[in-house]
């Protein structure tokens, strides 16, 4: 049997499909707490994490990304999160890697370790302390022989550069992906410039994940591509957007929307949105195409089905999904059978069933970012009085 | 250790929380095909079915309902469904029972076998043939020592009576639940009369599942309760609605909505909708409160959290979910921490992010039902010409 | 020249088209104050009132209804309204009649005097005092030789009966029209029963005006017709609904909607809505078809155009309006010319351009009505403290 | 009595309020035909035009703009418009001037003559022929001693420059206003550059009218102001937007929206929208603030009320309109009295009552403009076959 192809070769030769979102999916399934969003489920409920990996693999994901989001020591201990009392960064990252590896080997999947922005940076504690947090994770990834590293969910290009600096030392391929939109990072750096700086810092693949819906994200990617082209930089690109519609999110994305995180349901994308996303992403030239929060297996499958020709195959999960609603031909009701067809679903404008709700929301836009005192983190739980003060501020 | 309490005792003493939906959840996860909707996943991917059971158990479900929906021989072979070539009704039902039993024993859960309406009835093949289909399933349930039987998802009270007749012979408690709304069954029998006829047929618990959202369903339940009271019938009641908003569905429910089944995302209920649902259901006097299609673990958990006082405990899954968004106190962003509170979420009117979509849809309303030639089922796959003819009819 | 045909003959032989709304139109034009809504403009700005009459005549109205809405002495003096200092009930009603007569004679129009519900009744001052208010208006109408009387905008059938009693003594044809919806009057009398009681009180034409949109109004009319038929009462029917969509208004109609009266714009009906209204009203058997608040000349013209065949002619105003958008054939832009056709406009679902607004509102529903102390009227202006107390109550 | 102050002095000293829209208002009233939109009503129904002028004067308009829109000979004869058989450009313009002058003298109003884009230009017939059309109108304006000229509703800066060239020769103040949005003119000239070129051509006041809502229009004006500042050009600015919300209109404005012109009702702005518009326009530095299609008297009154302090007075029409809904204190219903206050109306998000309609539409965007053969005009009426061909093209 030939050795597994690596990330860069796969990107050069074709398309790599990423996985979907873990924190939102596992929050709904009961294994992750919204608020801290830390991934101790890899130790507490490995069967749940393993199952989710399997769903993505079956749906067509080529990458099993270890569930190490926010698994830095400073985050495990932030604002009353008790995970740090039971688990260490090392323990969590190690368990995550082993689960991802196990499922990756059930198919032809690559396995990646991921790191993301830190409370240390947000609190303004400086480069050395911030990079120490990253190094702790990367050490575990290297020990676990991950196929590549992914630095994602960074709001500030500065912190991202620090992360990439740590990652490249490992000698592994490095993917760098910021949670920004077309308006750029939180310090006012444009999306294009962010792309250029990630590439110059040494990332082999650059792009955007989370915070915005597929189409807003692709608007940002178009700007990034233009800047990369103008700078003459040849790197691959990645997009891993939300599966929530966010035409109304401001600069900071869905976190600013009043529906975040417990009222986002009406914004969930359909599989047909993902067909369109996959096609547009491919046409822009993006070759690492996946998803982030809200992206479930069926969204990934839609990406894989849209790119069937480019990839030369369908995912296993398509056994249970005839393309373009073909399965409806087997429905008992004749008017549902009449919906079996591409034209019907490509043009549907789905209703919300919520006539007392508006279509768009005004985002919060506090305008505070790294460096602002409101963003200093701490280990103690926020008190009720502090919450009241914040609510007052909101008004 | 005391023997497990049975369904009727539990209902007499308090509240029983049902589970959520299997076909929609497993379709999204890649294990069930939309169209035929048959449950052969219990054999093909037991780990996926087991995991879903566990999520509901963890979320507070007191009932593990074996995944036997549409597992009658006539449905496994309907309209080109190839399941019948590989699996039998007996095999599928047996595997489903064993999975549900396994997870039920991980907690204090009851295990139930379920049957639903049949192509045989829809095609007008008569009582004897229809009851034979039911008997085949009930035989397996009895062999597997299920705690009770549930006849659910019936659109016609006539077929339901035939099903209940078969079920009661088993000597087990029988739950009977129709997929109707306030407008009653497909043959024009009122919701109230349906309730009365189910009770008179011998069901111990009667109610409504699927086809409508929680609030439309409860409107139907109010009518059923009134009729039961007027008839002096003392039975328990069950509600297991959709987790999709359907104020605009006609008599036949969400199947008639143009978004069914692949564009329902904007209609998905939030956990806060489910708090309201649980409270209203309880106040009506319903003691078996669960969910159907679209209901995920976090919806069930919301039901359990709302009824914390009535039940005297919280589900295990609440370890990862502080009530009323309390976990947001640990969020890094101050404006998100400000959302930690009941008042905020109880009053949110979530936006869809879809300004080009309307809020309500006109349902298809073909007005064909059991007895109509359009509803005759067959084993062969529907041809493309037949689909075209149906699409023409739609216009 | 043959003498003008009277109302009853016209109704027996065909369709009579009413006029549209005066208070809302003249408020927007600057001549009526929202709040008191009294019609002293007939004295202050006769040219403005005359012009509005002319627009309706030109649009096809067969009736010039004198602008005497709320022109009873008690209303002219209510809650700080200073009209009573300058004008009398007699003076206002007389001026209104003369204007209506003048324009009626420019065509083949009938002229009617109208009276409506009184603060005297709302304040619980009894039958004698209430009827005195009506008698004062009727005296002026008789002196002005109106062609018929119209008692409209009554929320309570009791007060309406008192009004009809006064009207019938005049010997003139009496039209009686309540501002109710399908749920009936404010004291819980059904719409059907209201119709029957108006007919039994002696009204020659009975129906509904104001408070609800055309389609909710027609739902009420269907109930009224059924009750009249069941009671064997042969009277003509009238409908004069709002030109604002009100699917979400509760029992008390658009007054309860939060948009009343200064935010109703997005609810304004199109001319195409009025085609449908006219057709449905005619098909129910209604022969006096007009409009109330929000109904402008072009809405009335649409009614007249829809009923072209039944009436045997088009209104003068159709000189400037080719049916079903035919005039667009003369537009300079080809894509606008492409919109010249019935199919296009009959099926349009017009967007609001307001993505931050919902489609439906929760109405206020204070549940106070005649007899409740909150509805006692007074002559002094409401104080700021009283307003604050009310606003507090609202929360 | 001191002589009336001229336009430029008024603009230097304070704010000038324009009038609202004539073609849409008179179309609804029955005097203008949608499609050709020509103003022969000034001859056929002077009382209707006079009344509309009076409403604007009463609402606070400082300018009575003669109703000469599209009154060029080529437009009166375009595509089957029969106006040219009865009326001449000279006759229509002359009658319009006399009506406007009459009403202007009832107050302290200025009177202006207006010209707009021509079929001659659209058809590519060149500068000489196009300027001849303008000259014909300007000659009449000069004879009628108008106070100033207004060249408005131009989609192409080239034609606008030709118009301004003709206007400036008159020696009168010239206002130049294009119907463009932030994306600039139909030939790709930016909004900023359009402003600069109008000023350089000699216009004393430059800006934008029609085609977009107040807020989109002001976005365009901000760009124009920036460009004028950068070019060091000191001219006054004018804004006269639609009173229809158009966040979704493309480059060509509301004409491209599928609702144009007979389904725009749900987009109509409230008076509270106009308060915000007036404030924002003033803050940008615009001193000529009026309205175009859809702007009715009450919208203009709202502008005048918002600018009460800046102008030192309220319009006459405010006799019937206490600021910020104060008149509601006189309403009979307590919950409506509770709505008497600024906070309530400033924050209202009005519902459409149309749950089956979306909030935003996809505009037609044929991309044809002056020079394209589809825009060649002709005098004969468009045939049904031509309409069918266009409809086919639309699909």
mmCIF file of N, CA and C in Angstrom, chain D residues 260-334:
data_model
loop_
_atom_site.group_PDB
_atom_site.id
_atom_site.type_symbol
_atom_site.label_atom_id
_atom_site.label_comp_id
_atom_site.label_asym_id
_atom_site.label_seq_id
_atom_site.Cartn_x
_atom_site.Cartn_y
_atom_site.Cartn_z
ATOM 1 N N UNK D 260 -41.815 48.018 -8.831
ATOM 2 C CA UNK D 260 -42.020 49.281 -9.520
ATOM 3 C C UNK D 260 -42.969 49.117 -10.683
ATOM 4 N N UNK D 261 -43.962 49.966 -10.833
ATOM 5 C CA UNK D 261 -44.366 51.058 -9.960
ATOM 6 C C UNK D 261 -45.633 50.760 -9.170
ATOM 7 N N UNK D 262 -46.191 49.558 -9.294
ATOM 8 C CA UNK D 262 -47.532 49.332 -8.741
ATOM 9 C C UNK D 262 -47.567 48.449 -7.493
ATOM 10 N N UNK D 263 -46.401 48.188 -6.919
ATOM 11 C CA UNK D 263 -46.397 47.351 -5.716
ATOM 12 C C UNK D 263 -45.440 47.888 -4.671
ATOM 13 N N UNK D 264 -45.236 49.190 -4.682
ATOM 14 C CA UNK D 264 -44.248 49.784 -3.781
ATOM 15 C C UNK D 264 -44.795 50.102 -2.396
ATOM 16 N N UNK D 265 -46.075 49.912 -2.179
ATOM 17 C CA UNK D 265 -46.687 50.325 -0.918
ATOM 18 C C UNK D 265 -45.914 49.886 0.318
ATOM 19 N N UNK D 266 -45.517 48.599 0.434
ATOM 20 C CA UNK D 266 -44.879 48.226 1.702
ATOM 21 C C UNK D 266 -43.559 48.932 1.960
ATOM 22 N N UNK D 267 -43.042 49.603 0.951
ATOM 23 C CA UNK D 267 -41.766 50.306 1.093
ATOM 24 C C UNK D 267 -41.924 51.770 1.514
ATOM 25 N N UNK D 268 -43.155 52.248 1.601
ATOM 26 C CA UNK D 268 -43.348 53.676 1.886
ATOM 27 C C UNK D 268 -42.769 54.044 3.254
ATOM 28 N N UNK D 269 -42.015 55.105 3.282
ATOM 29 C CA UNK D 269 -41.396 55.577 4.525
ATOM 30 C C UNK D 269 -42.436 56.180 5.466
ATOM 31 N N UNK D 270 -42.162 56.102 6.743
ATOM 32 C CA UNK D 270 -42.994 56.781 7.733
ATOM 33 C C UNK D 270 -42.481 58.205 7.929
ATOM 34 N N UNK D 271 -43.266 58.982 8.647
ATOM 35 C CA UNK D 271 -42.827 60.350 8.965
ATOM 36 C C UNK D 271 -41.576 60.321 9.844
ATOM 37 N N UNK D 272 -41.455 59.251 10.620
ATOM 38 C CA UNK D 272 -40.297 59.174 11.538
ATOM 39 C C UNK D 272 -39.015 58.894 10.766
ATOM 40 N N UNK D 273 -39.143 58.149 9.677
ATOM 41 C CA UNK D 273 -37.987 57.991 8.785
ATOM 42 C C UNK D 273 -37.519 59.353 8.282
ATOM 43 N N UNK D 274 -38.486 60.235 8.042
ATOM 44 C CA UNK D 274 -38.134 61.532 7.462
ATOM 45 C C UNK D 274 -37.507 62.467 8.487
ATOM 46 N N UNK D 275 -37.881 62.316 9.738
ATOM 47 C CA UNK D 275 -37.154 63.067 10.775
ATOM 48 C C UNK D 275 -35.672 62.700 10.719
ATOM 49 N N UNK D 276 -35.402 61.421 10.661
ATOM 50 C CA UNK D 276 -34.015 60.969 10.654
ATOM 51 C C UNK D 276 -33.293 61.449 9.382
ATOM 52 N N UNK D 277 -34.017 61.357 8.264
ATOM 53 C CA UNK D 277 -33.449 61.810 6.986
ATOM 54 C C UNK D 277 -33.065 63.298 7.064
ATOM 55 N N UNK D 278 -33.984 64.092 7.562
ATOM 56 C CA UNK D 278 -33.745 65.542 7.597
ATOM 57 C C UNK D 278 -32.525 65.849 8.465
ATOM 58 N N UNK D 279 -32.448 65.186 9.606
ATOM 59 C CA UNK D 279 -31.326 65.437 10.514
ATOM 60 C C UNK D 279 -30.007 65.032 9.865
ATOM 61 N N UNK D 280 -29.976 63.858 9.274
ATOM 62 C CA UNK D 280 -28.728 63.384 8.665
ATOM 63 C C UNK D 280 -28.324 64.247 7.481
ATOM 64 N N UNK D 281 -29.302 64.647 6.686
ATOM 65 C CA UNK D 281 -28.999 65.497 5.532
ATOM 66 C C UNK D 281 -28.414 66.818 6.002
ATOM 67 N N UNK D 282 -29.046 67.379 7.006
ATOM 68 C CA UNK D 282 -28.553 68.667 7.522
ATOM 69 C C UNK D 282 -27.137 68.520 8.046
ATOM 70 N N UNK D 283 -26.901 67.429 8.757
ATOM 71 C CA UNK D 283 -25.581 67.238 9.362
ATOM 72 C C UNK D 283 -24.481 67.036 8.314
ATOM 73 N N UNK D 284 -24.845 66.519 7.174
ATOM 74 C CA UNK D 284 -23.881 66.378 6.079
ATOM 75 C C UNK D 284 -23.539 67.754 5.487
ATOM 76 N N UNK D 285 -24.458 68.684 5.670
ATOM 77 C CA UNK D 285 -24.232 70.015 5.123
ATOM 78 C C UNK D 285 -25.160 70.350 3.967
ATOM 79 N N UNK D 286 -26.079 69.479 3.704
ATOM 80 C CA UNK D 286 -27.045 69.724 2.625
ATOM 81 C C UNK D 286 -28.030 70.787 3.103
ATOM 82 N N UNK D 287 -28.302 71.757 2.254
ATOM 83 C CA UNK D 287 -29.188 72.847 2.671
ATOM 84 C C UNK D 287 -30.472 72.924 1.843
ATOM 85 N N UNK D 288 -30.536 72.195 0.770
ATOM 86 C CA UNK D 288 -31.776 72.108 -0.025
ATOM 87 C C UNK D 288 -32.277 70.668 0.190
ATOM 88 N N UNK D 289 -33.297 70.537 1.011
ATOM 89 C CA UNK D 289 -33.740 69.214 1.445
ATOM 90 C C UNK D 289 -35.202 69.022 1.057
ATOM 91 N N UNK D 290 -35.454 68.120 0.150
ATOM 92 C CA UNK D 290 -36.835 67.875 -0.270
ATOM 93 C C UNK D 290 -37.061 66.415 -0.544
ATOM 94 N N UNK D 291 -38.033 66.145 -1.411
ATOM 95 C CA UNK D 291 -38.357 64.749 -1.695
ATOM 96 C C UNK D 291 -38.754 64.562 -3.141
ATOM 97 N N UNK D 292 -38.867 63.303 -3.516
ATOM 98 C CA UNK D 292 -39.267 62.992 -4.884
ATOM 99 C C UNK D 292 -40.432 61.987 -4.806
ATOM 100 N N UNK D 293 -40.472 61.030 -5.719
ATOM 101 C CA UNK D 293 -41.615 60.119 -5.798
ATOM 102 C C UNK D 293 -41.946 59.500 -4.438
ATOM 103 N N UNK D 294 -43.204 59.514 -4.092
ATOM 104 C CA UNK D 294 -43.651 58.918 -2.846
ATOM 105 C C UNK D 294 -43.698 59.892 -1.687
ATOM 106 N N UNK D 295 -42.959 60.969 -1.791
ATOM 107 C CA UNK D 295 -42.957 62.000 -0.747
ATOM 108 C C UNK D 295 -44.291 62.731 -0.771
ATOM 109 N N UNK D 296 -45.029 62.607 0.305
ATOM 110 C CA UNK D 296 -46.295 63.316 0.409
ATOM 111 C C UNK D 296 -46.141 64.475 1.393
ATOM 112 N N UNK D 297 -47.214 65.236 1.534
ATOM 113 C CA UNK D 297 -47.145 66.435 2.382
ATOM 114 C C UNK D 297 -46.675 66.095 3.797
ATOM 115 N N UNK D 298 -47.159 65.002 4.348
ATOM 116 C CA UNK D 298 -46.780 64.711 5.740
ATOM 117 C C UNK D 298 -45.314 64.332 5.865
ATOM 118 N N UNK D 299 -44.709 63.861 4.793
ATOM 119 C CA UNK D 299 -43.270 63.605 4.837
ATOM 120 C C UNK D 299 -42.501 64.928 4.864
ATOM 121 N N UNK D 300 -42.946 65.858 4.019
ATOM 122 C CA UNK D 300 -42.310 67.176 4.009
ATOM 123 C C UNK D 300 -42.505 67.868 5.362
ATOM 124 N N UNK D 301 -43.696 67.738 5.905
ATOM 125 C CA UNK D 301 -43.940 68.355 7.220
ATOM 126 C C UNK D 301 -42.985 67.795 8.274
ATOM 127 N N UNK D 302 -42.709 66.489 8.184
ATOM 128 C CA UNK D 302 -41.781 65.893 9.149
ATOM 129 C C UNK D 302 -40.387 66.497 9.008
ATOM 130 N N UNK D 303 -39.975 66.756 7.760
ATOM 131 C CA UNK D 303 -38.682 67.413 7.538
ATOM 132 C C UNK D 303 -38.696 68.798 8.185
ATOM 133 N N UNK D 304 -39.774 69.531 7.966
ATOM 134 C CA UNK D 304 -39.874 70.892 8.516
ATOM 135 C C UNK D 304 -39.928 70.865 10.044
ATOM 136 N N UNK D 305 -40.594 69.857 10.603
ATOM 137 C CA UNK D 305 -40.673 69.779 12.062
ATOM 138 C C UNK D 305 -39.319 69.410 12.662
ATOM 139 N N UNK D 306 -38.602 68.529 12.011
ATOM 140 C CA UNK D 306 -37.273 68.162 12.510
ATOM 141 C C UNK D 306 -36.343 69.366 12.517
ATOM 142 N N UNK D 307 -36.529 70.233 11.510
ATOM 143 C CA UNK D 307 -35.633 71.380 11.377
ATOM 144 C C UNK D 307 -36.251 72.653 11.944
ATOM 145 N N UNK D 308 -37.162 72.488 12.873
ATOM 146 C CA UNK D 308 -37.842 73.640 13.468
ATOM 147 C C UNK D 308 -36.839 74.659 14.011
ATOM 148 N N UNK D 309 -35.886 74.204 14.780
ATOM 149 C CA UNK D 309 -34.931 75.140 15.380
ATOM 150 C C UNK D 309 -34.115 75.832 14.313
ATOM 151 N N UNK D 310 -33.622 75.101 13.359
ATOM 152 C CA UNK D 310 -32.783 75.674 12.312
ATOM 153 C C UNK D 310 -33.557 76.697 11.490
ATOM 154 N N UNK D 311 -34.846 76.495 11.340
ATOM 155 C CA UNK D 311 -35.658 77.395 10.517
ATOM 156 C C UNK D 311 -36.369 78.461 11.336
ATOM 157 N N UNK D 312 -36.472 78.251 12.612
ATOM 158 C CA UNK D 312 -37.110 79.259 13.459
ATOM 159 C C UNK D 312 -38.619 79.233 13.437
ATOM 160 N N UNK D 313 -39.196 78.241 12.793
ATOM 161 C CA UNK D 313 -40.666 78.190 12.784
ATOM 162 C C UNK D 313 -41.152 76.803 12.397
ATOM 163 N N UNK D 314 -42.428 76.636 12.568
ATOM 164 C CA UNK D 314 -43.094 75.405 12.140
ATOM 165 C C UNK D 314 -43.981 75.729 10.958
ATOM 166 N N UNK D 315 -44.230 74.757 10.106
ATOM 167 C CA UNK D 315 -45.134 75.035 8.978
ATOM 168 C C UNK D 315 -46.577 75.152 9.455
ATOM 169 N N UNK D 316 -47.390 75.783 8.606
ATOM 170 C CA UNK D 316 -48.820 75.912 8.932
ATOM 171 C C UNK D 316 -49.463 74.566 9.233
ATOM 172 N N UNK D 317 -49.062 73.568 8.468
ATOM 173 C CA UNK D 317 -49.681 72.251 8.613
ATOM 174 C C UNK D 317 -49.491 71.639 9.991
ATOM 175 N N UNK D 318 -48.547 72.169 10.754
ATOM 176 C CA UNK D 318 -48.330 71.626 12.093
ATOM 177 C C UNK D 318 -49.443 72.011 13.059
ATOM 178 N N UNK D 319 -50.288 72.938 12.662
ATOM 179 C CA UNK D 319 -51.523 73.169 13.425
ATOM 180 C C UNK D 319 -52.258 71.858 13.669
ATOM 181 N N UNK D 320 -52.149 70.990 12.685
ATOM 182 C CA UNK D 320 -52.882 69.725 12.771
ATOM 183 C C UNK D 320 -51.956 68.574 13.108
ATOM 184 N N UNK D 321 -50.813 68.867 13.689
ATOM 185 C CA UNK D 321 -49.873 67.788 13.971
ATOM 186 C C UNK D 321 -48.964 68.193 15.112
ATOM 187 N N UNK D 322 -49.311 67.782 16.312
ATOM 188 C CA UNK D 322 -48.424 68.080 17.433
ATOM 189 C C UNK D 322 -47.191 67.217 17.280
ATOM 190 N N UNK D 323 -46.037 67.812 17.520
ATOM 191 C CA UNK D 323 -44.791 67.088 17.281
ATOM 192 C C UNK D 323 -44.742 65.775 18.054
ATOM 193 N N UNK D 324 -44.080 64.825 17.448
ATOM 194 C CA UNK D 324 -43.847 63.517 18.063
ATOM 195 C C UNK D 324 -45.129 62.914 18.650
ATOM 196 N N UNK D 325 -46.179 62.948 17.839
ATOM 197 C CA UNK D 325 -47.407 62.216 18.153
ATOM 198 C C UNK D 325 -48.187 62.766 19.335
ATOM 199 N N UNK D 326 -47.954 64.033 19.659
ATOM 200 C CA UNK D 326 -48.652 64.635 20.797
ATOM 201 C C UNK D 326 -50.169 64.589 20.684
ATOM 202 N N UNK D 327 -50.676 64.623 19.451
ATOM 203 C CA UNK D 327 -52.128 64.603 19.265
ATOM 204 C C UNK D 327 -52.787 63.358 19.826
ATOM 205 N N UNK D 328 -52.008 62.303 19.982
ATOM 206 C CA UNK D 328 -52.593 61.056 20.497
ATOM 207 C C UNK D 328 -53.045 61.197 21.948
ATOM 208 N N UNK D 329 -52.594 62.231 22.614
ATOM 209 C CA UNK D 329 -53.083 62.455 23.983
ATOM 210 C C UNK D 329 -54.586 62.664 24.004
ATOM 211 N N UNK D 330 -55.149 63.013 22.844
ATOM 212 C CA UNK D 330 -56.600 63.234 22.757
ATOM 213 C C UNK D 330 -57.360 61.996 22.293
ATOM 214 N N UNK D 331 -56.679 60.890 22.108
ATOM 215 C CA UNK D 331 -57.363 59.700 21.613
ATOM 216 C C UNK D 331 -58.270 59.112 22.696
ATOM 217 N N UNK D 332 -59.371 58.519 22.267
ATOM 218 C CA UNK D 332 -60.305 57.959 23.257
ATOM 219 C C UNK D 332 -59.772 56.717 23.961
ATOM 220 N N UNK D 333 -58.887 55.946 23.300
ATOM 221 C CA UNK D 333 -58.419 54.690 23.881
ATOM 222 C C UNK D 333 -57.147 54.903 24.688
ATOM 223 N N UNK D 334 -57.106 54.424 25.903
ATOM 224 C CA UNK D 334 -55.929 54.696 26.744
ATOM 225 C C UNK D 334 -54.630 54.116 26.201
#
